[in-house]
Every structure is written in structure tokens, then in C-alpha cells.
PDB file of C-alpha atoms in Angstrom:
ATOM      1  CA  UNK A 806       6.882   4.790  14.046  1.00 48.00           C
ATOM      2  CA  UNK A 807       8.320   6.942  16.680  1.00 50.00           C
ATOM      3  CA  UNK A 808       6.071   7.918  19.976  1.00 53.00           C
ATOM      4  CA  UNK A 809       6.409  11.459  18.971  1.00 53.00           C
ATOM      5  CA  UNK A 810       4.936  11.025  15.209  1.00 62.00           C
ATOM      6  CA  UNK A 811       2.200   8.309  16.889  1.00 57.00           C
ATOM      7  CA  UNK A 812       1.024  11.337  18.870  1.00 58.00           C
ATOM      8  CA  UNK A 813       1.404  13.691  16.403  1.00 64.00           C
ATOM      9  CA  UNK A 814      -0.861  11.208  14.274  1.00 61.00           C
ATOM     10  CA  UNK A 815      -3.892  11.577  17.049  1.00 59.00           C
ATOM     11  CA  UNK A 816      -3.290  15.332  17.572  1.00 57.00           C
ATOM     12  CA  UNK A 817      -3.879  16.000  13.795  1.00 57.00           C
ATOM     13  CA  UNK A 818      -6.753  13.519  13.774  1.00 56.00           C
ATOM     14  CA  UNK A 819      -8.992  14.547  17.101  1.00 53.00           C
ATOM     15  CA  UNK A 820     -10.733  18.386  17.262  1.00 50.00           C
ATOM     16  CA  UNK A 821     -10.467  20.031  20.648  1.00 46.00           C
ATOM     17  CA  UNK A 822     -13.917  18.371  22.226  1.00 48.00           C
ATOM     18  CA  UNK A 823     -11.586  14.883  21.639  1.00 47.00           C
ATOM     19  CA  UNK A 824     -14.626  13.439  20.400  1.00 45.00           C
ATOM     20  CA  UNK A 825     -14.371  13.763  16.794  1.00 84.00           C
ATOM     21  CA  UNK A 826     -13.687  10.687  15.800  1.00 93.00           C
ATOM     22  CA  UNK A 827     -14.669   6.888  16.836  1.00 95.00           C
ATOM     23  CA  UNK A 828     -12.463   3.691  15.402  1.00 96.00           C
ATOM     24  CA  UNK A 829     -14.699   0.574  14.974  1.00 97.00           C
ATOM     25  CA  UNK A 830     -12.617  -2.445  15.261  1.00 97.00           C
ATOM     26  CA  UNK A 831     -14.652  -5.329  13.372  1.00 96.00           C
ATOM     27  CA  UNK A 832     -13.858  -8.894  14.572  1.00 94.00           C
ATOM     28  CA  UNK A 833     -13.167 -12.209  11.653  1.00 91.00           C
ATOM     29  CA  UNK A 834     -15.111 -15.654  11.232  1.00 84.00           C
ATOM     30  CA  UNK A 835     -15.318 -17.639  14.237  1.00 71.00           C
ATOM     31  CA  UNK A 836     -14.709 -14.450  16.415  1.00 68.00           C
ATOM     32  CA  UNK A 837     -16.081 -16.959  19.063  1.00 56.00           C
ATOM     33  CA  UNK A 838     -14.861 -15.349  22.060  1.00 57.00           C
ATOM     34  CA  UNK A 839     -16.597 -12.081  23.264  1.00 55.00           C
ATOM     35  CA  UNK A 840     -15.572  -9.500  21.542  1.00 62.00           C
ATOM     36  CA  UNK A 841     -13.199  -7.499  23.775  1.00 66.00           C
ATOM     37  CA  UNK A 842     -11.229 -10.583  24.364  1.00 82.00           C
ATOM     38  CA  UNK A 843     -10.573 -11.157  21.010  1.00 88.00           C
ATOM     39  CA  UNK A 844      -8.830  -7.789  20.941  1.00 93.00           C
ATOM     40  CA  UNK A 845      -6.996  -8.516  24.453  1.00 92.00           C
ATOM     41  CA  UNK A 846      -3.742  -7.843  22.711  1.00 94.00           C
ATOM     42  CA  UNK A 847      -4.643  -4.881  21.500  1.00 95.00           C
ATOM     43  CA  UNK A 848      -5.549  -2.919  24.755  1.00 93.00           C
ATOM     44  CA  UNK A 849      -2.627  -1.335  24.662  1.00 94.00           C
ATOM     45  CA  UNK A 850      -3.038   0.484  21.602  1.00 95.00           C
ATOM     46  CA  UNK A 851      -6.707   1.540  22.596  1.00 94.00           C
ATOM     47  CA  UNK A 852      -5.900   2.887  25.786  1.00 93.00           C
ATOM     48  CA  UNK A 853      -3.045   5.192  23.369  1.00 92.00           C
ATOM     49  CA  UNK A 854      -6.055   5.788  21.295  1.00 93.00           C
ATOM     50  CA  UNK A 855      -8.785   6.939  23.956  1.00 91.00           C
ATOM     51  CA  UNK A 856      -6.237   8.574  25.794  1.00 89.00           C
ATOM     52  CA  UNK A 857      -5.895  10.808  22.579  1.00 86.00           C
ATOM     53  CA  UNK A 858      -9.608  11.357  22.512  1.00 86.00           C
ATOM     54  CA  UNK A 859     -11.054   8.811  20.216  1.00 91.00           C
ATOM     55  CA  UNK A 860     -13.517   6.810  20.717  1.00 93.00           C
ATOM     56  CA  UNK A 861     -12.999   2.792  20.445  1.00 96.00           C
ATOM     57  CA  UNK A 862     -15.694   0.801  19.952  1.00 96.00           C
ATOM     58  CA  UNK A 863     -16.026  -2.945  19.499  1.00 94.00           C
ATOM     59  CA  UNK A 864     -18.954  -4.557  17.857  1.00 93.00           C
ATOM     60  CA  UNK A 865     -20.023  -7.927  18.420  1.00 88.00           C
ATOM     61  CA  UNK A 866     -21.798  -9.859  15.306  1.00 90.00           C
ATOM     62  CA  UNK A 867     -22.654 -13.054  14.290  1.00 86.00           C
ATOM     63  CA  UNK A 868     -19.292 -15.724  14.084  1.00 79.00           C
ATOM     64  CA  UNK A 869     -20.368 -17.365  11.188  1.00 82.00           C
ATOM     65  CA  UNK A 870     -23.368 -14.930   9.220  1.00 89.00           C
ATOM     66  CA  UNK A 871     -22.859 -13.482   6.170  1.00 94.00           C
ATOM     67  CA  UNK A 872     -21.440 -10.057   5.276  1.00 97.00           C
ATOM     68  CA  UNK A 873     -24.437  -8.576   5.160  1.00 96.00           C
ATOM     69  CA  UNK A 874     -25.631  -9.822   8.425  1.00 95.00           C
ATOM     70  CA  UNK A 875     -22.645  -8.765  10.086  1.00 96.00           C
ATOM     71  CA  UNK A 876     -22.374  -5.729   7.943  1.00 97.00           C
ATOM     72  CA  UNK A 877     -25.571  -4.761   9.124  1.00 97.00           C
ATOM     73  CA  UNK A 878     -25.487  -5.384  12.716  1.00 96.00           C
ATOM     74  CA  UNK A 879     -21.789  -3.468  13.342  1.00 97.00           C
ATOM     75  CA  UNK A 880     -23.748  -0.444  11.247  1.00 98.00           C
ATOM     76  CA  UNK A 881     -26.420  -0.329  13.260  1.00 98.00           C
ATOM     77  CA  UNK A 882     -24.074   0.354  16.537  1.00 97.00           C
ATOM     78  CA  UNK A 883     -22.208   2.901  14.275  1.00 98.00           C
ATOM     79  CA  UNK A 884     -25.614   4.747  13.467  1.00 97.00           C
ATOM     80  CA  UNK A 885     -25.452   5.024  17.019  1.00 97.00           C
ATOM     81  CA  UNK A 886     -22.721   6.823  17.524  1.00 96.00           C
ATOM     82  CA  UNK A 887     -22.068  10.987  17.764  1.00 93.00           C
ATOM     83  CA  UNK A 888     -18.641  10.938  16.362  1.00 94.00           C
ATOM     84  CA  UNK A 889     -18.175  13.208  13.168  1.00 92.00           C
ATOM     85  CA  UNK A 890     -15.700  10.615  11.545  1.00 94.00           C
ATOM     86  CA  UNK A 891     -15.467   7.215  11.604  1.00 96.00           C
ATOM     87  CA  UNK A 892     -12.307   4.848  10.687  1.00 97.00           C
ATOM     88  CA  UNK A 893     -13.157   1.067  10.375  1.00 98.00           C
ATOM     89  CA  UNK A 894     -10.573  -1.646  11.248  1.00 98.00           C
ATOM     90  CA  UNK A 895     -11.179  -5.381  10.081  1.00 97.00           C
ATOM     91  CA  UNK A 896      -9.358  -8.393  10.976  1.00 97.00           C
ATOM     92  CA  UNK A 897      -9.690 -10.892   8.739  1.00 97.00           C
ATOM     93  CA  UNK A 898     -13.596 -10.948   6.940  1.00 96.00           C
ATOM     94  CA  UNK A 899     -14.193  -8.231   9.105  1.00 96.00           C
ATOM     95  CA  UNK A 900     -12.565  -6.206   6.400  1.00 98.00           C
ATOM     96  CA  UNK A 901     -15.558  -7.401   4.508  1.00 98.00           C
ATOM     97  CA  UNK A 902     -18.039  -5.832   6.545  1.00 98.00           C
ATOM     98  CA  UNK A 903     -16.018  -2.786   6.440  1.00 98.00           C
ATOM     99  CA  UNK A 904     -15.940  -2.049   2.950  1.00 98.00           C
ATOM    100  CA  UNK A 905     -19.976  -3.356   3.098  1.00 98.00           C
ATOM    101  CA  UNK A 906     -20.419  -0.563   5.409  1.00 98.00           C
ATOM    102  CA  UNK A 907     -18.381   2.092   3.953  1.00 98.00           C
ATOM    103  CA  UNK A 908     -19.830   1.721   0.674  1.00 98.00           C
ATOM    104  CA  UNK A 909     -23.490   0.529   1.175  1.00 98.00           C
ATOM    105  CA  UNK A 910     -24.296   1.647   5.132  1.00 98.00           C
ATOM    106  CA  UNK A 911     -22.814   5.164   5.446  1.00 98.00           C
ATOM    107  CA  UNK A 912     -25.518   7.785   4.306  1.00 97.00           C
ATOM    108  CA  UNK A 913     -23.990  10.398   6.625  1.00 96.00           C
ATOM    109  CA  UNK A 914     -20.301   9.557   4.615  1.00 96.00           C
ATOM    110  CA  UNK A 915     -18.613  10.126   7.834  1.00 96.00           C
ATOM    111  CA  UNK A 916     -16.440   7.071   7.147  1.00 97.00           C
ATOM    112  CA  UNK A 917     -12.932   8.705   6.243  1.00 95.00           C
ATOM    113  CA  UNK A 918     -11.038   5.074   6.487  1.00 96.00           C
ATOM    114  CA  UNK A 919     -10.936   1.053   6.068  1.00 98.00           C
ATOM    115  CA  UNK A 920      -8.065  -0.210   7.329  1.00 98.00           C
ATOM    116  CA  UNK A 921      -7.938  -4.285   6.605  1.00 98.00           C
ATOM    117  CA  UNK A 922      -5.946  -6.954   8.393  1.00 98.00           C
ATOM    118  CA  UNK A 923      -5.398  -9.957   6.367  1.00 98.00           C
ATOM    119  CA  UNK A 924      -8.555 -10.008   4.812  1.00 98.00           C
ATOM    120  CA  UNK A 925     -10.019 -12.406   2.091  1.00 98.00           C
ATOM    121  CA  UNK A 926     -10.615  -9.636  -1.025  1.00 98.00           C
ATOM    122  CA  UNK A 927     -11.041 -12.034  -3.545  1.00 98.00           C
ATOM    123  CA  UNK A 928     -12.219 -15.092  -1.168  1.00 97.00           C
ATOM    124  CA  UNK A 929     -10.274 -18.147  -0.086  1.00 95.00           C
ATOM    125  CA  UNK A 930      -9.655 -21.748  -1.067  1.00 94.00           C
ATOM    126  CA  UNK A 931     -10.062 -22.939   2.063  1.00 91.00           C
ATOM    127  CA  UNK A 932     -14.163 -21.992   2.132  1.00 87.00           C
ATOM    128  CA  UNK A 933     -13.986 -24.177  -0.469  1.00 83.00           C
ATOM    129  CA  UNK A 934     -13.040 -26.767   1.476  1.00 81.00           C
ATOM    130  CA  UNK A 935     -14.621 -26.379   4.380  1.00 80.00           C
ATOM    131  CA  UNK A 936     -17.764 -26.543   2.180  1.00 75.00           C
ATOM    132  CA  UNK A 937     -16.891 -29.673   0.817  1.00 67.00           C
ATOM    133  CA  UNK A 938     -14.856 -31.955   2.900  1.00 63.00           C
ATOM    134  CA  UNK A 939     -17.230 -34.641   4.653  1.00 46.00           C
ATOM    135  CA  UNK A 940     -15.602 -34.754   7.879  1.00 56.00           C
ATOM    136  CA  UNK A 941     -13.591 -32.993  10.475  1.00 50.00           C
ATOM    137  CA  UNK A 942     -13.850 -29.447  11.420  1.00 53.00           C
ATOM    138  CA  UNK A 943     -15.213 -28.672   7.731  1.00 48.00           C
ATOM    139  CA  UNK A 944     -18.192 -31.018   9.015  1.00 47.00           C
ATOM    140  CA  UNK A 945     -17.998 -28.695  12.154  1.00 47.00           C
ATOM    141  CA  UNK A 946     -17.873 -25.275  10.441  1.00 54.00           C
ATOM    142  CA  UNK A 947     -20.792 -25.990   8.161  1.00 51.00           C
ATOM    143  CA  UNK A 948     -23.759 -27.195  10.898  1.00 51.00           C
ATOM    144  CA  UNK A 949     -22.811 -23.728  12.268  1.00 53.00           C
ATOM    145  CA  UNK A 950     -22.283 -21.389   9.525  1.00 55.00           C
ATOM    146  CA  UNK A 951     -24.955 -19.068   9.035  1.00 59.00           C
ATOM    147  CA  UNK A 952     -23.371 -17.895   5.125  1.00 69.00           C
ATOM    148  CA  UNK A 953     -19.735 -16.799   5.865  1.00 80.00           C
ATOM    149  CA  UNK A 954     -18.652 -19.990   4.142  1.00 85.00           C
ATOM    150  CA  UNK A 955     -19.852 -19.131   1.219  1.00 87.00           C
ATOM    151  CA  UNK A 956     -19.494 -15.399   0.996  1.00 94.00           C
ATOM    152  CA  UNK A 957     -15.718 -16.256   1.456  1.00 94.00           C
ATOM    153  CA  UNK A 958     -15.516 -18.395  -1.707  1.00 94.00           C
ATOM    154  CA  UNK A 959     -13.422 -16.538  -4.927  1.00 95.00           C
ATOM    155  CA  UNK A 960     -16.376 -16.951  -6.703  1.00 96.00           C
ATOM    156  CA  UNK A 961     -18.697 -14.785  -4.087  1.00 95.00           C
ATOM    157  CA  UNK A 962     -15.720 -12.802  -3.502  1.00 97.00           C
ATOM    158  CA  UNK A 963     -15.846 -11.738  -7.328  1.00 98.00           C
ATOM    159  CA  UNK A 964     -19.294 -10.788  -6.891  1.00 98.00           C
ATOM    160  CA  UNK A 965     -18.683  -8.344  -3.602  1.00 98.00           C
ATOM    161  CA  UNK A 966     -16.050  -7.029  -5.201  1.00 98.00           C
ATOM    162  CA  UNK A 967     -18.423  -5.818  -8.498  1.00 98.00           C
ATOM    163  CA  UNK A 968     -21.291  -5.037  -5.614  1.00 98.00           C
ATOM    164  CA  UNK A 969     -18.931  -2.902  -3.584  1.00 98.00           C
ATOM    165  CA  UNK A 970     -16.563  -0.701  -5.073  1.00 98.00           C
ATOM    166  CA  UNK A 971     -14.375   1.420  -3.061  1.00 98.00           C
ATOM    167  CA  UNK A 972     -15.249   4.722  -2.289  1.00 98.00           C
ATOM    168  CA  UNK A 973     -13.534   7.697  -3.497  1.00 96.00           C
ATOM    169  CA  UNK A 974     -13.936   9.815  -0.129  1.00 96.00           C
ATOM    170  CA  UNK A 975     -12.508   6.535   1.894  1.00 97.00           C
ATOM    171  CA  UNK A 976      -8.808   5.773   1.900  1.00 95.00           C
ATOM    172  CA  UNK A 977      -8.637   1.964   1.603  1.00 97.00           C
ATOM    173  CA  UNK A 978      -5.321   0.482   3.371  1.00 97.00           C
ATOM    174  CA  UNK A 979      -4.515  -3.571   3.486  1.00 98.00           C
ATOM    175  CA  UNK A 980      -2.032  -4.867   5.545  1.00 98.00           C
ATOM    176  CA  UNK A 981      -0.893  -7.853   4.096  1.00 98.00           C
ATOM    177  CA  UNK A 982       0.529 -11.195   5.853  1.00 98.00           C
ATOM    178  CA  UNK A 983       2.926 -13.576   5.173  1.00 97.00           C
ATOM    179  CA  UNK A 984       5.056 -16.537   6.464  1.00 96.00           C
ATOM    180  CA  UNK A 985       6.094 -19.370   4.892  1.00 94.00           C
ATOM    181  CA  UNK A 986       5.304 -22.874   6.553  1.00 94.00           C
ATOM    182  CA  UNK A 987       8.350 -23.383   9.266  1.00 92.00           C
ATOM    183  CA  UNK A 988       7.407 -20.099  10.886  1.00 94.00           C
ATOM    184  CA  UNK A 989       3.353 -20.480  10.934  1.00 94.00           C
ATOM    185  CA  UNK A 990       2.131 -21.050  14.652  1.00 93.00           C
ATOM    186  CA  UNK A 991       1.299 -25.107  14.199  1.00 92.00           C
ATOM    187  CA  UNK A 992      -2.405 -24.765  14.264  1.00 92.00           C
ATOM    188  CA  UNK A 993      -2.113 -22.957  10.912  1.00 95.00           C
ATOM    189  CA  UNK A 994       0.086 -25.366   9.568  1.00 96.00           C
ATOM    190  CA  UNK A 995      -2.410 -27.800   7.627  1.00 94.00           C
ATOM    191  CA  UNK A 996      -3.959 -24.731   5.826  1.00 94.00           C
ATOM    192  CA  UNK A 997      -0.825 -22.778   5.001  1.00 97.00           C
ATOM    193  CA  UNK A 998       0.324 -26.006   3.224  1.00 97.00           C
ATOM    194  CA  UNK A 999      -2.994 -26.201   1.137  1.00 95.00           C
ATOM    195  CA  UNK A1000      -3.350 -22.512   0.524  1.00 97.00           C
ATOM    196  CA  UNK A1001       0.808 -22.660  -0.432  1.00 97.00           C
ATOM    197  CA  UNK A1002      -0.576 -25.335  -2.985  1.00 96.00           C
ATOM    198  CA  UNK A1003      -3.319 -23.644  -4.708  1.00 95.00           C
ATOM    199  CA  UNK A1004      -2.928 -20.083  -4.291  1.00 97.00           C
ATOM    200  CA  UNK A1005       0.680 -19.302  -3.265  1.00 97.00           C
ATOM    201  CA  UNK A1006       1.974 -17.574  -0.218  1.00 98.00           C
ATOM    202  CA  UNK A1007       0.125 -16.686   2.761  1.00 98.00           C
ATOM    203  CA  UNK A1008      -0.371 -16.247   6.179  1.00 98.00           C
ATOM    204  CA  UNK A1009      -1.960 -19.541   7.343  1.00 97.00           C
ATOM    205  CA  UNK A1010      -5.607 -18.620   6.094  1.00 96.00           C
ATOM    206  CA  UNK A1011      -5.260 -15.959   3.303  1.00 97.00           C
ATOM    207  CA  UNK A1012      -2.867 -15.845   0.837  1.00 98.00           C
ATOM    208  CA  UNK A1013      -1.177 -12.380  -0.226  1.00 98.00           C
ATOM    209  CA  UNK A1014      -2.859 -11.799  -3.733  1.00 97.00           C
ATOM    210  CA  UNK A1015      -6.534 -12.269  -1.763  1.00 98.00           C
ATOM    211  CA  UNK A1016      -5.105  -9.735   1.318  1.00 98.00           C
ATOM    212  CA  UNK A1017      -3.758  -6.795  -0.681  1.00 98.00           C
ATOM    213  CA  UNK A1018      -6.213  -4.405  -1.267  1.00 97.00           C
ATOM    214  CA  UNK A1019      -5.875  -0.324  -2.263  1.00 90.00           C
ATOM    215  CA  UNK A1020      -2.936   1.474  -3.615  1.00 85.00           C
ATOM    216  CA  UNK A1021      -0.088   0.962  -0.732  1.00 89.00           C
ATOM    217  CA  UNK A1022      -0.749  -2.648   0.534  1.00 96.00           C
ATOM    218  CA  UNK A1023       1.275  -3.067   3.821  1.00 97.00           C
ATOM    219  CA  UNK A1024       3.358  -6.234   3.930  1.00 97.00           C
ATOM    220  CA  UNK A1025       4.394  -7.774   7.169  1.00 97.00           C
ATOM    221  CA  UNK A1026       6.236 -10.607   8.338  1.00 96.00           C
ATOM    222  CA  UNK A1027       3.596 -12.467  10.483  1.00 97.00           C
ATOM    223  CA  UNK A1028       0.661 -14.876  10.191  1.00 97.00           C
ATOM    224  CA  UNK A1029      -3.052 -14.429  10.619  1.00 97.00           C
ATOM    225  CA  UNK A1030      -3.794 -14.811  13.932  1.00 95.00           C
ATOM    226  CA  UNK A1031      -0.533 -12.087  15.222  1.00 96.00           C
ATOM    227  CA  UNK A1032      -2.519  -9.460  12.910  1.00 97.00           C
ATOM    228  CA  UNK A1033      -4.531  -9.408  16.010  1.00 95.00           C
ATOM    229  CA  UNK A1034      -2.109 -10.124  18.297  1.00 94.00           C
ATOM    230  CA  UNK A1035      -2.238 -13.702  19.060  1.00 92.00           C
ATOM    231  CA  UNK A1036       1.246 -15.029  18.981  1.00 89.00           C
ATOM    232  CA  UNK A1037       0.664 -18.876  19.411  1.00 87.00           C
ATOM    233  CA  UNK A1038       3.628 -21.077  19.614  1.00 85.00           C
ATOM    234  CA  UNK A1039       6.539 -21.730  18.322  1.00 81.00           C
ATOM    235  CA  UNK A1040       8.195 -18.745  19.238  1.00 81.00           C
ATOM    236  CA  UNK A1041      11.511 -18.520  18.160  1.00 82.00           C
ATOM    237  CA  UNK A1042      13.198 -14.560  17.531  1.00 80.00           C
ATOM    238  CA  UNK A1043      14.788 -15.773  14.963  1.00 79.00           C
ATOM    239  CA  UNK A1044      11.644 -16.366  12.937  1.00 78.00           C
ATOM    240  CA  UNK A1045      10.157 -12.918  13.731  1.00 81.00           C
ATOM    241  CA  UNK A1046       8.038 -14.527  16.270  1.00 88.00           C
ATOM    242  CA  UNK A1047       6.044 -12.726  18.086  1.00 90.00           C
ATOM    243  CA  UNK A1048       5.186 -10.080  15.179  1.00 94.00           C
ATOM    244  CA  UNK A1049       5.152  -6.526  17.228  1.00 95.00           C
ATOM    245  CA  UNK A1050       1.391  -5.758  16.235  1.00 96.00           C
ATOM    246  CA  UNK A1051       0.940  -3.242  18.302  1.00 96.00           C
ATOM    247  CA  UNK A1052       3.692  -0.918  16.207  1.00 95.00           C
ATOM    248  CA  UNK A1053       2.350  -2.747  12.708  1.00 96.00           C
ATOM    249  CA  UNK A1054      -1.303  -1.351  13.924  1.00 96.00           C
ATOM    250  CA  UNK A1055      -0.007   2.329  14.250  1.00 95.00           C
ATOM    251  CA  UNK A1056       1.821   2.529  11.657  1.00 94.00           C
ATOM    252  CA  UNK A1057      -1.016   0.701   9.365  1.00 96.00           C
ATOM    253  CA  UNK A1058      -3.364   3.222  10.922  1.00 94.00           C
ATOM    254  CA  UNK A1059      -1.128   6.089  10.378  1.00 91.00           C
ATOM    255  CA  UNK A1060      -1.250   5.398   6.760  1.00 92.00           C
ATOM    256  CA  UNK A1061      -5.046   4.847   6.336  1.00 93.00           C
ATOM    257  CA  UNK A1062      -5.684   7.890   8.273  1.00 88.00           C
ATOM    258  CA  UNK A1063      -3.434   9.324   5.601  1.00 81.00           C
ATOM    259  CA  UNK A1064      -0.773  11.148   8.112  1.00 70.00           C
TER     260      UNK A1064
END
């Protein structure tokens, strides 16, 4: 997307009090640090966005509660907030909690978008996994988890989905990820190779079918963690790497905003 139609984008979208519209940006599982930080390579595009007049606003919830805990939480700091429209962005299962919201925690309807990045839709083998391997960081993950485990299972991803239908009034956009092993940053390595087993290609945690969401999916060359910006090694340009997230995010955002 060109600077000119990125600003035309946020003209078209902000009334003349530049307050009409806040963009939640909802963090994933095991969003340990704080919450700004996680977004650290997005400040770029927020300081476009505020600049424009919107309101960003970054909620912290629980790293490893359920949907509906973290639903709830990030709802109860958009209650909060004077904004007559409100777009949702949600790396990862914060895409979860954004649909939650839109659907369940919205009496006002002011929500107008969900954007996802890489989100689980219809759950993930690797919950699976980390539910029932005895040792390792799957022994790790479970003394900690608090019911994101298991709400990111296919099975309890099958029941969300019947529990929360989209909304008519909300345009639903997914950006989708994808890389195949060789270009994965390494730490995503073991879990691309056993999602590229059992569910077929992904992005190092979710695999495309589970990501794509709505009517116009958004596919990009990239893996999970560079949906939010973090590029971790290798980085080699002829593998793509680092994915240019900041553009991906405007344009993904021009679409769910519908301009």
C-alpha cells in the first residue's frame, strides 16, 4: 500500500474530533512480556495511527487463562472507552478473544472490525501436546496454564466456533501465515515439523486451514512470531526474512476496515 492510500485509509476512517475510533490490539498465549513490549515492533505503525486520530490501546490479560477470562478482562477496558467505533486486532489466540468480544461483549455494537493474525480458528495440535507430553516445556506450560491449553484444542475450537458465530455488522479479516521448515526462525522449528506432520503447512504454531478465517483470508510469506514483528534469526533476504509487518498490518487493516 502506498503512503498516500494508507492516509487516505485513516482520513475516511476518523470524524473531525479524531476521536472516533479506538484499535484494541489483543496480545497471544504466553504474551509474557508487558504488553507494550510485545508490540515494540509495531510502534511505528501506532504512532501513523494516533497521529491520524485514533486511539491505540493495548490490553494486558492473563498469559495463559482462557478465552473467556481474557475475553472478559480486554472488554472491560473497552467498556471503558469513549470511542464511537472500535476495530479489534489479535495476534495469535488473541483473535479468540476478539471474536469472544465482538460477538458476546459488545452491547453498544460499536465493534465495526476483527482483524486476526495467525490465529488458531479451529484449535491446534500442538495444545494437544502440550497437554500430554510428560516432560519438557509441555510439563512447563501446563503448571501455569490457567485454560488456554485447552480452549486451543480442535475439539474446544469446534465448540467456540458453534458458541460464537461471526457477526453480520463486523467484517472478519485473517491474515494467514506460512513458511515451510528451512525458513522458520529455529525456535519454531520442532513445532513446524510436527504441525507439517499432522495438519499440513504452517507458520511454526498454526497451520493455514486453522488461521484462515472470513471471506478474503490474507496470505503472507512469514511465520508466527514476524506477524507481530519479531524477526528472530536466521535472516537471510533470500528467504523473505524479515517479513515487512509493518506494510502486511496496513494493508491487512485496510481491508478489515473495508477501504
Amino acid at each position: 500500500m502506498t503512503d498516500g492510500g494508507w492516509l487516505e485509509m485513516t482520513r475516511r476512517l476518523t470524524l473531525p474530533d479524531g476521536r472516533s475510533t479506538a484499535i484494541l490490539f489483543l496480545h497471544g498465549y504466553l504474551g509474557v512480556f508487558p504488553r507494550w513490549l510485545y508490540w515494540r515492533h509495531c510502534r511505528a505503525l501506532f504512532a501513523e495511527l494516533q497521529a491520524a486520530g485514533f486511539r491505540i490501546v493495548v490490553p494486558s490479560v492473563s498469559v495463559t487463562g482462557s478465552v473467556a477470562r481474557r475475553a472478559g478482562k480486554a472488554a472491560k477496558v473497552m467498556a471503558g472507552l469513549p470511542e464511537e467505533q472500535i476495530v479489534l486486532v489479535g495476534h495469535s489466540m488473541g483473535g479468540l478473544d476478539a471474536r469472544d468480544i465482538a460477538r458476546h461483549r459488545d452491547p453498544g455494537r460499536r465493534v465495526i472490525a476483527v482483524l486476526t493474525l495467525g490465529t488458531p480458528h479451529r484449535g491446534s495440535s500442538l495444545a494437544h501436546w502440550a497437554i500430554h507430553t510428560p516432560r519438557g516445556l509441555a510439563r512447563l506450560a501446563r503448571m501455569f496454564d490457567r485454560g488456554a491449553l485447552f480452549d486451543l484444542t480442535p475439539e474446544a475450537a469446534a465448540a467456540f466456533n458453534q458458541r460464537v458465530p461471526d457477526r453480520d455488522d463486523v467484517h472478519y479479516t485473517a491474515v494467514v501465515a506460512q513458511r515451510p521448515e528451512v525458513e522458520l526462525a529455529r525456535t519454531l522449528v520442532p513445532y513446524g515439523r510436527m504441525l507439517t506432520a499432522e495438519e499440513g503447512p504452517n507458520d511454526g504454531m498454526v497451520c493455514v486451514a486453522s488461521a484462515s478465517w472470513g471471506t478474503r483470508p490474507i496470505t503472507v510469506r512469514a511465520d508466527h512470531l514476524e506477524l507481530a514483528g519479531w524477526s528472530l534469526p536466521p535472516q537471510v533476504e533470500e528467504l523473505g526474512r524479515p517479513f515487512d509487518h509493518l506494510n502486511g498490518l496496513r494493508q491487512a487493516l485496510a481491508q478489515a476496515m473495508g477501504v
